[in-house]
Amino acid sequence: MRQSRHNWRFAPRVCRGTAIFLIGVSSYWRAAAQQPAKAPDPPIPDRITVRYTDIRKAAGITFLQDSTQTDEKYYLETMGTGVAWIDYDQDGLMDLFFVQSAATDIYKPPHPLRSALYHNNGDGTFTDVTEKAGVGGEGHYGQGVAVGDFDNDGWPDLYVTGYGRAILYHNNHDGTFTDVTAKAGVADEGGWSTSAGWFDYDKDGYLDLVVTNYIDWTPQNNLWCGERKPGYRSYCNPNNYKGQKTKLYHNNHNGTFTDVSDKSGVGKPESKGMGVVLADFNNDGWPDIAIANDTWPNFLFLNNHDGTFRDVSLISGIAVSEDGHYEAGMGIDAADVDGDGLLDVYITHLDLELNRLYHNNGDETFTDNTFASGIGNKAILLSGIAAKFIDYDNDGWVDILQLNGAMLDNVNLYHSEVSYKEPLLMFRNQGKGHFEKVSDSLGPDFIRPVAGRGLATADFDNDGDFDIAVNVRGDYPELLRNDGGNANHWLEVLLIGTKSNRDGTGSVLKLTSEGFTQVKQAEGGTSYMSASDPRIQFGLGKRSKIESLVITWPSGQVDKLANVPIDQIIAVKEGAGIVPHPFPKVPSK
């Protein structure tokens, strides 16, 4: 009998090999030995009261995700779909896009299935504009979504991944989009694309595209997994299927792309890609690629500055857990959690595994800091799907937001202590990367159990604190408004590139406030099959003055801004500084 995805963890891992275990462990101890003596813990920032309120119904969002589930347990069904924040009409308000599934050969829904675009009305409500926009994608079994201005025309475009193919929608500047997939050459035909992200890997001023692909599953090779008795059939372990390959598409500056997956080295190894984050991990000024893989080594590709990448996955230490195991990598994000100017990495896993926080050692290696950070096994019975670094209370230290939900709807039959629907999780950063679990303090809507899949964050009401959108498998989504996070001071920055790509993706921002310094990057990808607010958030705590904001753009341009205002959203144009831009504040209700 083949084991279900929730039984395989207890099987011998002979196929992974002693060599891989030794590499992972030796990398860990080498990195640990290089760590300086631990400094005294900083004072814990004062905690303010924050509550999250689900306003989905009041906001007029009626989208319903269809899991397309049948008794045949098609592997495709369990994945769920993503969600994106996108200011598609450039009015300064973040709009919402929910990815939808589609009919299958054995599942015929009672009505057509479409993805949905909701316009932010600026009064706490949203209007469904899918039909006018032309982004429903009926018949496309969608998975994830990435947002980026690929042609530098000042209007964000949509890339929707999916089973069998992907779709690129070009923004027409008038509230409509055009499917330009065929012309652009980014269909990923025959692939099972999951997450995607935009970044400018060669720094030529145009956004390129990374697409993660999953496994070679089809209805024809759908296996029976789990016990052969009524109600016990389960979704299979991905180890039963061969992995696919990562795609890298180079932007040709004329609306077309060239597949450089093999040439760059990114597409050579077999992958089972789930999440991707695109950022500069070794501070050499060039963006790199990190991918969370499912039951497969996670990837870290470092940029060689010549159109190729080095695969340092195993020697870096993020490929495996501290004890040398491949885990069920799902969501991924990167941020500087301890204030040393280096991006650390967080990767979620399924229940009975640990969600891993990898500390960046500054020498192209990482140390598994899961226990040292205080996270440990505090979520061991939860299945971590998506994750985002977010300073939910604006105290200046990035926190960890994690969306959960088991893969098996009948998981309790195999593990009685595990539930299918699970609550959100928040780990509050107490300073320098030491975390405490605070989920229960954020209100009943925050911890209401759901089968979570897509997760994206944004300040949709422009009030200075970041809100949460969740796409739930087989159910209505959640729109969780942050109430109270703006009691601390804050700043949000929208980047407008000129010589660099229009989105400013790849820029590094260094903010100094009353001697406290934060370094953040404009990253691509993040979370799980989702896209968040592109504006860079800085929490300031009780600090009331910003001495400087230094932005290093991908082009090499450095803009130094003094006397930056606080408690505002600002737009910064490359080479010009702060420029006018509308950011209407939504009245609170």
XYZ file of C-alpha atoms in Angstrom:
589
model
C 0.000 0.000 0.000
C 1.339 3.376 -0.901
C 1.526 5.786 1.958
C -0.501 8.951 2.105
C 1.168 12.324 2.268
C 0.536 12.298 5.997
C 1.976 8.826 6.614
C 5.239 9.066 4.720
C 7.101 11.053 7.363
C 7.564 7.993 9.499
C 9.003 5.884 6.673
C 12.776 5.285 6.443
C 14.495 7.948 4.370
C 17.058 5.624 2.838
C 16.750 7.166 -0.619
C 17.937 10.500 0.650
C 21.309 9.170 1.521
C 23.809 9.542 4.320
C 25.837 11.998 2.249
C 23.051 14.546 2.154
C 22.550 14.214 5.894
C 26.249 14.836 6.516
C 26.327 17.819 4.182
C 23.371 19.394 5.958
C 24.773 18.770 9.432
C 28.339 19.828 8.639
C 27.031 23.017 7.029
C 25.013 23.695 10.140
C 27.907 23.239 12.541
C 30.325 25.150 10.319
C 27.977 28.105 10.236
C 27.286 27.858 13.946
C 30.997 27.927 14.723
C 31.376 31.160 12.779
C 28.732 32.972 14.792
C 30.001 35.748 17.073
C 29.347 35.675 20.785
C 25.685 36.334 21.456
C 24.911 39.908 22.397
C 22.518 40.607 25.259
C 18.883 40.455 24.240
C 17.478 43.898 23.350
C 14.623 45.366 25.353
C 11.328 43.905 24.175
C 9.295 46.590 22.331
C 6.083 47.583 24.044
C 3.180 45.585 22.673
C 0.172 47.532 21.426
C -3.339 46.154 21.083
C -4.092 44.903 17.581
C -7.181 43.050 16.430
C -8.007 41.616 13.023
C -11.607 41.900 11.824
C -12.957 39.869 8.898
C -14.879 42.393 6.762
C -15.333 40.157 3.706
C -19.143 40.206 3.797
C -19.433 43.928 4.514
C -16.900 44.611 1.760
C -19.131 42.890 -0.810
C -16.728 40.086 -1.735
C -18.746 37.042 -2.817
C -16.030 34.971 -4.500
C -16.241 31.261 -3.601
C -13.250 29.020 -4.225
C -14.183 25.648 -5.745
C -11.980 22.764 -4.634
C -13.321 20.572 -7.517
C -13.175 17.682 -5.061
C -14.386 14.177 -5.899
C -13.979 10.741 -4.355
C -11.190 10.064 -6.853
C -8.910 12.355 -4.837
C -7.248 14.023 -7.793
C -3.955 15.415 -6.550
C -4.828 18.717 -8.193
C -7.728 19.309 -5.816
C -5.747 19.790 -2.651
C -3.573 22.690 -3.802
C -6.096 25.504 -3.458
C -5.534 28.788 -5.291
C -3.734 32.075 -4.690
C -4.677 35.691 -4.139
C -3.103 38.995 -5.203
C -3.228 42.657 -4.322
C -2.915 44.862 -7.412
C -3.617 48.554 -7.968
C -4.734 47.820 -11.519
C -6.246 51.289 -12.157
C -3.464 53.241 -10.417
C -5.794 55.202 -8.144
C -3.630 54.583 -5.071
C -5.933 51.894 -3.647
C -5.047 48.200 -3.650
C -7.545 45.999 -5.513
C -8.006 42.234 -5.018
C -7.640 39.307 -7.422
C -8.681 35.768 -6.462
C -7.479 32.796 -8.537
C -10.062 30.112 -9.331
C -9.943 26.455 -10.374
C -11.845 24.866 -13.298
C -13.879 21.825 -14.260
C -12.039 18.530 -14.660
C -12.844 15.373 -16.640
C -14.827 14.037 -13.661
C -15.975 17.227 -11.936
C -18.560 19.432 -13.612
C -19.558 22.453 -11.512
C -23.135 23.760 -11.629
C -21.912 27.098 -12.999
C -18.805 28.300 -14.867
C -15.740 28.854 -12.691
C -13.848 32.120 -13.055
C -11.121 33.994 -11.250
C -12.316 37.313 -9.829
C -11.013 40.889 -9.797
C -12.486 43.241 -7.197
C -12.093 47.013 -7.449
C -11.385 48.862 -4.197
C -14.070 51.562 -3.974
C -12.234 53.567 -1.340
C -15.059 53.315 1.196
C -14.422 49.860 2.653
C -16.282 48.043 -0.125
C -15.206 46.275 -3.308
C -16.937 45.812 -6.676
C -16.564 42.723 -8.875
C -15.137 44.001 -12.195
C -14.045 40.623 -13.579
C -16.218 40.665 -16.667
C -15.202 44.167 -17.722
C -11.535 43.489 -16.964
C -11.495 40.225 -18.941
C -9.467 38.262 -16.388
C -11.929 35.469 -15.481
C -9.906 32.784 -17.247
C -12.836 30.390 -17.556
C -11.618 26.866 -18.313
C -8.142 27.571 -16.920
C -7.399 25.569 -13.773
C -5.641 28.431 -12.026
C -3.138 28.032 -9.236
C -1.097 31.121 -8.383
C -0.586 34.730 -9.408
C 2.247 37.222 -9.794
C 1.921 40.985 -10.344
C 4.465 43.098 -12.212
C 4.788 45.828 -14.823
C 6.652 43.783 -17.437
C 6.658 46.483 -20.158
C 7.421 49.507 -17.941
C 4.307 51.396 -18.999
C 3.364 52.286 -15.427
C 0.470 49.821 -15.144
C 0.741 46.454 -13.338
C 0.117 43.253 -15.286
C -1.092 39.822 -14.119
C 0.508 36.416 -14.583
C -1.745 33.536 -13.531
C -0.159 30.104 -13.156
C -2.110 26.885 -13.518
C -2.351 23.232 -14.356
C -1.390 22.642 -17.985
C -0.687 26.277 -18.854
C -0.358 29.808 -17.509
C -1.850 33.143 -18.649
C -0.224 36.582 -18.973
C -2.714 39.468 -18.888
C -1.480 42.856 -20.110
C -3.017 45.919 -18.447
C -4.645 48.182 -21.066
C -4.798 51.264 -18.776
C -8.587 51.478 -19.077
C -9.767 48.872 -16.589
C -9.356 46.001 -19.043
C -6.673 43.397 -19.686
C -5.610 41.491 -22.807
C -4.381 37.893 -22.843
C -0.926 38.202 -24.454
C 0.371 34.778 -23.433
C 0.929 33.438 -26.944
C 2.798 36.501 -28.164
C 4.857 36.754 -24.975
C 5.850 33.069 -25.012
C 5.286 32.408 -21.297
C 2.473 29.814 -21.411
C 4.550 27.122 -19.653
C 2.559 24.709 -21.802
C 2.219 21.246 -20.254
C 3.618 22.358 -16.902
C 1.904 22.435 -13.549
C 2.899 25.944 -12.558
C 2.338 26.987 -8.960
C 4.119 30.121 -7.744
C 5.730 32.796 -9.899
C 7.639 36.000 -9.346
C 8.950 38.990 -11.276
C 12.517 40.303 -10.899
C 15.243 41.855 -13.033
C 17.963 39.224 -12.817
C 20.284 40.866 -15.362
C 19.547 44.467 -14.289
C 18.670 45.606 -17.815
C 15.687 47.617 -16.592
C 12.980 45.074 -17.493
C 11.300 42.469 -15.301
C 12.019 38.806 -15.992
C 9.837 35.946 -14.804
C 10.497 32.885 -12.628
C 7.862 30.119 -12.616
C 7.946 27.155 -10.245
C 6.494 23.875 -11.493
C 5.342 20.950 -9.388
C 5.010 17.264 -10.382
C 4.126 15.126 -13.406
C 0.624 14.233 -12.272
C -2.259 13.548 -14.656
C -5.740 12.039 -14.230
C -4.366 8.968 -15.974
C -1.640 8.347 -13.383
C -3.728 9.284 -10.331
C -2.823 6.648 -7.750
C -4.856 5.204 -4.897
C -3.249 6.196 -1.606
C -4.426 5.557 1.931
C -6.327 2.624 3.346
C -8.808 0.793 1.111
C -11.926 1.305 3.145
C -14.752 3.837 2.855
C -13.690 7.402 3.531
C -9.999 6.624 3.949
C -8.687 7.302 0.471
C -6.178 10.158 0.670
C -4.091 12.391 -1.541
C -0.760 10.822 -2.383
C 2.715 11.790 -1.346
C 4.546 13.803 -4.044
C 7.344 11.233 -3.860
C 5.072 9.021 -5.950
C 5.580 11.374 -8.894
C 8.507 12.776 -10.818
C 9.150 16.466 -10.328
C 9.033 19.087 -13.071
C 11.494 21.909 -13.778
C 11.714 25.588 -12.818
C 11.282 28.072 -15.672
C 13.125 31.365 -16.154
C 11.875 33.696 -18.883
C 14.063 36.602 -20.004
C 12.291 39.829 -20.985
C 13.191 40.861 -24.557
C 11.907 44.460 -24.102
C 9.367 44.080 -26.910
C 6.522 42.212 -25.224
C 8.135 38.819 -25.745
C 10.209 36.562 -23.523
C 12.904 33.932 -24.139
C 13.036 30.708 -22.143
C 16.535 30.699 -20.607
C 15.813 28.037 -17.991
C 18.549 25.640 -19.068
C 21.034 28.274 -20.205
C 20.838 30.032 -16.841
C 21.128 26.789 -14.856
C 17.867 27.413 -12.995
C 15.929 24.815 -14.986
C 18.418 21.967 -14.785
C 17.594 20.250 -11.483
C 14.356 18.351 -10.962
C 12.010 20.374 -8.783
C 8.741 20.109 -6.892
C 8.304 23.834 -6.561
C 5.708 25.434 -4.299
C 6.883 28.898 -3.218
C 9.506 31.315 -4.509
C 11.183 34.472 -3.224
C 13.475 36.621 -5.376
C 15.966 38.789 -3.510
C 19.652 39.485 -2.925
C 20.766 36.996 -0.289
C 24.517 37.644 -0.343
C 24.403 41.456 -0.618
C 26.341 41.587 -3.874
C 23.751 43.830 -5.548
C 22.269 41.112 -7.774
C 18.972 39.267 -7.161
C 18.986 35.552 -6.363
C 16.335 32.820 -6.337
C 15.098 30.760 -3.374
C 12.459 28.057 -3.887
C 10.546 25.958 -1.364
C 10.208 22.409 -2.701
C 7.807 19.730 -1.506
C 9.584 16.602 -0.142
C 12.604 17.717 -2.142
C 15.658 19.858 -1.333
C 14.858 23.570 -1.273
C 16.778 25.586 -3.857
C 19.063 28.584 -3.559
C 20.443 29.906 -6.837
C 22.982 32.728 -6.524
C 23.344 35.200 -9.383
C 26.655 35.036 -11.292
C 26.084 38.503 -12.866
C 26.382 37.037 -16.364
C 22.923 35.571 -16.944
C 23.671 32.349 -15.089
C 23.139 31.135 -11.534
C 25.103 28.934 -9.107
C 23.180 26.163 -7.361
C 24.343 26.417 -3.740
C 21.275 24.745 -2.281
C 22.981 22.012 -0.271
C 26.092 23.883 0.844
C 24.029 26.911 1.860
C 22.117 24.940 4.483
C 18.558 25.785 3.383
C 18.051 22.651 1.287
C 17.298 20.488 4.304
C 16.318 20.677 7.935
C 18.886 20.865 10.715
C 18.863 17.069 10.921
C 19.356 16.629 7.177
C 15.790 15.854 6.017
C 13.843 17.123 3.052
C 10.512 18.455 4.250
C 7.198 19.438 2.675
C 8.232 22.955 1.679
C 5.235 25.147 0.845
C 5.373 28.879 1.615
C 8.511 31.006 1.688
C 9.524 34.566 2.459
C 12.693 36.499 3.261
C 13.433 39.422 5.566
C 16.049 40.739 7.963
C 14.599 39.517 11.253
C 17.518 40.422 13.514
C 18.715 43.762 12.154
C 22.066 42.634 10.762
C 21.285 43.781 7.202
C 21.066 40.244 5.799
C 17.940 38.474 4.559
C 16.858 35.460 6.578
C 14.489 32.831 5.161
C 11.303 31.293 6.541
C 9.819 28.130 5.001
C 6.573 26.453 6.056
C 5.952 22.700 6.217
C 3.108 20.324 6.930
C 2.047 18.992 10.317
C 4.469 16.874 12.342
C 7.303 18.819 10.756
C 8.780 22.157 11.821
C 8.469 25.488 10.095
C 12.056 26.538 9.530
C 13.720 29.899 10.120
C 17.116 29.984 8.435
C 19.526 32.657 9.692
C 21.748 34.269 7.059
C 25.374 34.002 8.190
C 26.697 36.506 5.649
C 28.978 33.993 3.924
C 26.421 32.347 1.620
C 25.477 29.852 4.313
C 22.464 29.693 6.617
C 21.917 28.267 10.083
C 18.653 26.588 11.066
C 17.534 28.973 13.824
C 14.099 27.457 14.360
C 14.624 26.652 18.048
C 17.096 29.424 18.840
C 14.553 31.985 17.616
C 11.838 30.728 19.954
C 9.636 29.291 17.187
C 10.603 25.678 17.818
C 7.746 23.184 17.682
C 4.984 25.638 18.637
C 3.103 24.863 15.414
C 3.973 21.194 14.980
C 0.316 20.111 14.659
C -0.432 22.779 12.037
C 0.152 22.426 8.302
C 1.928 25.607 7.268
C 0.897 26.563 3.743
C 1.808 30.217 3.171
C 3.896 32.739 5.090
C 4.635 36.449 5.005
C 6.978 38.639 6.989
C 4.853 41.556 8.168
C 5.360 44.176 10.868
C 1.743 43.897 12.000
C 2.209 46.246 14.970
C 4.655 48.706 13.347
C 7.223 48.361 16.121
C 10.122 48.150 13.667
C 10.698 44.393 13.845
C 9.221 42.104 11.194
C 6.864 39.429 12.472
C 5.904 36.087 10.914
C 2.366 35.554 9.618
C 1.565 31.954 8.705
C -1.531 30.527 7.005
C -2.422 26.928 7.800
C -4.707 24.127 6.630
C -4.154 20.389 6.240
C -3.819 18.867 2.779
C -6.169 15.978 3.582
C -9.818 16.719 4.297
C -9.913 13.407 6.204
C -6.610 13.891 8.013
C -8.181 13.164 11.415
C -8.661 9.534 10.346
C -4.893 9.189 10.140
C -3.807 11.621 12.871
C -6.540 12.237 15.422
C -4.724 15.233 16.916
C -4.601 17.077 13.562
C -7.512 19.038 12.073
C -8.282 19.842 8.443
C -9.212 23.459 9.173
C -6.626 25.356 11.176
C -6.152 28.887 12.571
C -3.801 31.578 11.352
C -0.557 31.956 13.245
C 1.395 35.078 14.225
C 4.874 35.038 15.709
C 5.720 38.479 17.092
C 9.347 39.556 16.823
C 10.446 40.711 20.269
C 13.645 42.165 18.819
C 16.656 40.736 16.986
C 14.822 37.664 15.758
C 13.407 36.332 19.034
C 9.758 35.378 18.539
C 6.695 34.776 20.688
C 3.380 33.312 19.564
C 0.626 35.955 19.845
C -2.142 34.533 17.649
C -4.696 34.312 20.459
C -4.390 38.043 21.214
C -5.402 39.140 17.692
C -9.125 38.449 17.927
C -11.529 35.577 17.145
C -11.591 36.287 13.389
C -7.824 35.832 13.223
C -7.856 32.382 14.797
C -11.042 31.034 13.164
C -10.015 27.687 11.606
C -9.928 27.557 7.789
C -8.404 25.382 5.078
C -6.043 28.169 4.123
C -4.133 28.289 0.849
C -3.383 31.709 -0.720
C -2.096 34.512 1.555
C -1.297 38.121 0.642
C -0.879 41.281 2.727
C -1.596 44.930 1.897
C -2.610 48.234 3.419
C -5.873 48.251 1.468
C -7.365 51.152 3.451
C -4.157 53.249 3.426
C -4.268 53.758 7.188
C -0.702 52.690 7.895
C -1.062 49.067 8.974
C -1.097 45.959 6.822
C -4.238 43.874 6.300
C -4.592 40.249 5.217
C -6.347 38.476 2.334
C -6.769 34.700 2.479
C -8.006 32.381 -0.277
C -9.643 29.399 1.410
C -9.959 25.981 -0.202
C -13.595 25.239 -1.054
C -14.940 28.247 0.836
C -15.290 32.022 0.893
C -12.096 34.036 1.376
C -11.178 36.189 4.349
C -10.405 39.910 4.326
C -8.881 40.665 7.702
C -8.585 44.360 8.494
C -5.812 45.378 10.889
C -7.328 47.469 13.679
C -4.743 49.146 15.893
C -1.423 48.550 14.141
C -1.155 52.248 13.291
C -1.001 53.218 16.967
C 2.747 53.100 16.350
C 4.409 55.395 13.811
C 5.045 54.136 10.287
C 6.101 54.854 6.712
C 5.186 53.145 3.437
C 7.165 53.630 0.234
C 5.998 53.103 -3.347
C 8.938 52.844 -5.754
C 8.849 54.267 -9.283
C 11.817 53.177 -11.359
C 13.133 55.108 -14.369
C 16.498 53.664 -15.381
C 15.589 50.612 -13.304
C 12.480 48.506 -13.876
C 9.334 50.542 -13.290
C 8.396 48.612 -10.106
C 11.817 49.179 -8.547
C 12.021 45.448 -7.813
C 15.483 44.641 -6.502
C 15.944 47.994 -4.778
C 17.446 48.143 -1.276
C 16.001 50.641 1.206
C 17.860 51.695 4.353
C 15.909 53.793 6.847
C 17.381 55.415 9.962
C 15.078 56.693 12.695
C 16.484 58.045 15.953
C 19.516 55.769 15.643
C 17.465 52.684 14.746
C 18.232 51.288 11.279
C 16.129 49.007 9.112
C 17.141 47.501 5.756
C 14.499 46.142 3.393
C 14.415 44.948 -0.204
C 11.783 45.182 -2.909
C 11.409 41.436 -3.452
C 9.706 39.294 -6.060
C 7.455 36.323 -5.353
C 6.957 35.442 -1.618
C 4.209 33.557 0.260
C 2.542 30.676 -1.638
C 1.076 31.260 -5.105
C 0.189 34.862 -4.120
C 1.238 38.501 -4.530
C 1.238 41.227 -1.882
C 1.239 45.028 -1.754
C 4.388 46.293 -3.539
C 4.779 49.189 -1.116
C 7.621 48.793 1.376
C 6.475 49.058 5.000
C 8.584 50.485 7.818
C 7.298 50.349 11.386
C 8.805 53.051 13.589
C 7.387 52.225 17.009
C 7.334 55.367 19.167
C 10.097 57.036 17.141
C 8.767 60.275 15.678
C 11.514 61.315 13.268
C 13.233 59.790 10.252
C 16.786 61.043 9.778
C 17.364 59.430 6.410
C 16.036 57.034 3.789
C 18.634 55.745 1.338
C 17.406 53.845 -1.725
C 19.858 51.917 -3.890
C 18.163 51.098 -7.176
C 19.073 48.144 -9.440
C 20.585 50.605 -11.941
C 23.104 51.709 -9.313
C 21.378 55.041 -8.727
C 21.429 56.002 -5.045
C 18.802 58.408 -3.740
C 19.379 59.873 -0.282
C 16.310 61.431 1.273
C 16.396 63.544 4.452
C 13.554 64.803 6.643
C 11.188 62.124 5.380
C 7.641 62.528 6.754
C 6.215 59.896 9.083
C 2.768 58.287 9.186
C 2.436 58.718 5.434
C 2.573 56.740 2.201
C 5.091 58.303 -0.152
C 6.032 57.669 -3.771
C 9.733 57.883 -4.578
C 10.840 58.240 -8.188
C 14.317 57.102 -9.148
C 16.581 60.131 -9.402
C 13.840 62.584 -8.410
C 12.983 61.775 -4.792
C 9.486 62.078 -3.350
C 6.873 62.849 -6.023
C 3.105 63.463 -5.829
C 0.877 60.385 -5.950
C -2.670 59.772 -4.704
C -3.116 57.478 -1.713
C -6.721 58.039 -0.591
C -7.424 57.034 2.990
C -10.422 54.748 3.386
C -12.832 55.854 6.126
C -12.987 53.368 8.984
C -16.330 51.720 9.688
